[in-house]
Tab-separated table of C-alpha atoms in Angstrom:
chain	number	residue	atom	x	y	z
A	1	UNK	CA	7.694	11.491	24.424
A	2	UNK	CA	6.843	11.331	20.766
A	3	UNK	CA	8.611	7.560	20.590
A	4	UNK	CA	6.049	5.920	22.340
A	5	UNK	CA	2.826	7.400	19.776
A	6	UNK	CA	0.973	4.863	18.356
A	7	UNK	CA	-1.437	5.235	15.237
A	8	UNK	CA	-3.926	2.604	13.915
A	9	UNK	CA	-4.655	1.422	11.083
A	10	UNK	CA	-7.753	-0.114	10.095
A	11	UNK	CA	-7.495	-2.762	7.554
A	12	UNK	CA	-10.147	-5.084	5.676
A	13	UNK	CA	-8.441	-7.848	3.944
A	14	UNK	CA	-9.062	-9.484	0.648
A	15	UNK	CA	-11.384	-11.928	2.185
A	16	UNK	CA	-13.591	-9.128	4.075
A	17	UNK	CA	-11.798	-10.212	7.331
A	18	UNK	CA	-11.401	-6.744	9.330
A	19	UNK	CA	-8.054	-5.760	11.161
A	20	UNK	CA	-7.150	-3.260	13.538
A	21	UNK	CA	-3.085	-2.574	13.222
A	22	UNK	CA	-0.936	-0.615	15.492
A	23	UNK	CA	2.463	0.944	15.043
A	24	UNK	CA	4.676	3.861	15.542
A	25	UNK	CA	4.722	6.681	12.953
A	26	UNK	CA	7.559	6.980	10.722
A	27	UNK	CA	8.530	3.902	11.373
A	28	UNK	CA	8.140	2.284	7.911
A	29	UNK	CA	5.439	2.568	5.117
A	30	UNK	CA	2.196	1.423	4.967
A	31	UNK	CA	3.258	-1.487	2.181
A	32	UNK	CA	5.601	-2.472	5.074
A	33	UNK	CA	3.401	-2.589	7.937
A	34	UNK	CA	0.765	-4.367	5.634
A	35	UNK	CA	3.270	-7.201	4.877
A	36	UNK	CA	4.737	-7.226	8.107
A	37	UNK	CA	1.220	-8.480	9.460
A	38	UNK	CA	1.037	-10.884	6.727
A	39	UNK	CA	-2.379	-9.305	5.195
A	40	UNK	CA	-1.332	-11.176	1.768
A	41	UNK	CA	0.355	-7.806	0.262
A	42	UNK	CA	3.163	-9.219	-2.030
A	43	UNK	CA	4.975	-6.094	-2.105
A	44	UNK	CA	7.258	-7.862	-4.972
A	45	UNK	CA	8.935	-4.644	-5.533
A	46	UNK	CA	9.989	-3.922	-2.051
A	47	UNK	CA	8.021	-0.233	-2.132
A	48	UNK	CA	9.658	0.642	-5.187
A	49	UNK	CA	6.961	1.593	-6.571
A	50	UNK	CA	7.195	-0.951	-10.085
A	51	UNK	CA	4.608	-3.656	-9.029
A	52	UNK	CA	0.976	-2.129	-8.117
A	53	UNK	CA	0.784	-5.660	-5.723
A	54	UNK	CA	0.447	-3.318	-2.888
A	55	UNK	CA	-2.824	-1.872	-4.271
A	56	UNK	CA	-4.681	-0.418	-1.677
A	57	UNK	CA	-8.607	1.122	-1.392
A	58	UNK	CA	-8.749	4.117	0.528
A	59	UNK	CA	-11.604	4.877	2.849
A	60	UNK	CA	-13.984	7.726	1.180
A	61	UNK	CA	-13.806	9.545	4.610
A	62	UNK	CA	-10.150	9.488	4.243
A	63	UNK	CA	-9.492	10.896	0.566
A	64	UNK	CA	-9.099	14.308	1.987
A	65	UNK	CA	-6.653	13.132	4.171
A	66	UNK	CA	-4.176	11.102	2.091
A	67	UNK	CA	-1.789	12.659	-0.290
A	68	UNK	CA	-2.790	12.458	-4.021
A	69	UNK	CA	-1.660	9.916	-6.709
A	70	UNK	CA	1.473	10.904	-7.870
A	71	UNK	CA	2.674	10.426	-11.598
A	72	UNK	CA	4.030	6.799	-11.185
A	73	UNK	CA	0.980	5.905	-9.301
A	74	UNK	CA	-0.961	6.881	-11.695
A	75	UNK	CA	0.895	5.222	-14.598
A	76	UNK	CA	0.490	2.052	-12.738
A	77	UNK	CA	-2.479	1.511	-11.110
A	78	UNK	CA	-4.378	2.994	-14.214
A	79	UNK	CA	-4.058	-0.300	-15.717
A	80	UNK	CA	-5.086	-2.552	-12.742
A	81	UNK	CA	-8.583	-3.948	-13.824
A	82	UNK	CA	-9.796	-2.761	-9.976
A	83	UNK	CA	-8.480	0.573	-10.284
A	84	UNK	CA	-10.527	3.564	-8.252
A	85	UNK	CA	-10.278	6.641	-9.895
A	86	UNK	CA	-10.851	8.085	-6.249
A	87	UNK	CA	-9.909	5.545	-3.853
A	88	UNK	CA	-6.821	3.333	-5.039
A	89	UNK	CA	-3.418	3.808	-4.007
A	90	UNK	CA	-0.169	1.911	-3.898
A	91	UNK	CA	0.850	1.600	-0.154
A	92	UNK	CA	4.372	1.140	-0.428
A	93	UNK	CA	3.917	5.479	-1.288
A	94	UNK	CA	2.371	6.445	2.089
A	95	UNK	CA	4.897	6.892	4.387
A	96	UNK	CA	3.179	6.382	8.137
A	97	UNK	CA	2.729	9.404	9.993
A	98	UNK	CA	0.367	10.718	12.706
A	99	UNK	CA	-1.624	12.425	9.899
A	100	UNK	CA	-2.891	8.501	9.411
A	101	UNK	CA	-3.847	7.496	12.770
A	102	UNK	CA	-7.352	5.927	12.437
A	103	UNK	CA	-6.852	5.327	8.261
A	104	UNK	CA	-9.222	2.694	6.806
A	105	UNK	CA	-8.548	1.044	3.441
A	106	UNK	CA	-9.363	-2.174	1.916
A	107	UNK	CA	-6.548	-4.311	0.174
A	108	UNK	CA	-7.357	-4.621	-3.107
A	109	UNK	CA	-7.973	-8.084	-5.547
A	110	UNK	CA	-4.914	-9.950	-6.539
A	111	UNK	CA	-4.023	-9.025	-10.181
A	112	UNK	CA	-1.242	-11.277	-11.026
A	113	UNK	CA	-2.301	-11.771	-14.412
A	114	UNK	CA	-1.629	-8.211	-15.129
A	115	UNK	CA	1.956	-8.532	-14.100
A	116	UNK	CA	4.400	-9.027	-17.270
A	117	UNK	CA	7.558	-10.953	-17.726
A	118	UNK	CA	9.786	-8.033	-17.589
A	119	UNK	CA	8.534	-6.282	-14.292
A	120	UNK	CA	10.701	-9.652	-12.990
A	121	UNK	CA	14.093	-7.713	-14.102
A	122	UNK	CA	13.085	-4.581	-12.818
A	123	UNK	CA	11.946	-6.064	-9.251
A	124	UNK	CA	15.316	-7.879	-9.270
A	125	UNK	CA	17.337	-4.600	-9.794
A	126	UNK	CA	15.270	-2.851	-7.248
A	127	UNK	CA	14.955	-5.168	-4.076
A	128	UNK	CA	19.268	-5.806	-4.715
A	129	UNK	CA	19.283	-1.606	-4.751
A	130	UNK	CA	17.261	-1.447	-1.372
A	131	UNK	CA	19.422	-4.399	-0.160
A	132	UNK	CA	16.110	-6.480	0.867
């Protein structure tokens, strides 16, 4: 029975500690799994996609695997001072799926400096829309 699938994910913290994370596909995002293991991934937004404090490296064997930066990823990561060209991505935008099973990434630096005053609004009005 697919219910009972399990992919891993292979996470290296912001300290260099390394993690090896199970869960069922489709079951969340990877933002949400990330938090949910309490791998210090603010997610302030809630996976709206408005905070870039779910910045994520992704493995070089992987970038073939993972689905491309999209427009709003772009827009905000391109302005995080550890932005990848090739490698970052905001987790709360990969849904969890089989296709991941065995992913490796690296949680990228803490950039709360970046963050401006009125991202606050805009991460109010999106975690009351998502009901969080």
């Amino acid at each position: 029975m697919r219910n009972h699938i399990l992919i891993t994910v292979n996470v290296i913290d912001r300290n260099g500690g390394e993690h090896v994370l199970t869960t069922r596909p489709g079951q969340s995002s990877l933002m949400d799994l990330l938090y949910d293991e309490d791998l210090d991934v603010e997610a302030v937004c809630g996976g709206c996609a408005s905070c870039a404090t779910c910045h994520v490296f992704i493995s070089d064997d992987w970038l073939d695997r993972v689905p491309q930066r999209d427009e709003i990823q772009n827009m905000l990561l391109q302005y995080q001072s550890h932005f990848n060209e090739t490698s970052s991505r905001l987790s709360c935008q990969m849904p969890l799926s089989e296709s991941l099973d065995g992913l490796s990434l690296t949680i990228a630096p803490e950039e709360w400096e970046n963050m401006e005053l009125g991202l606050k609004a805009d991460v109010l009005v999106c975690r009351s829309e998502r009901n969080l």
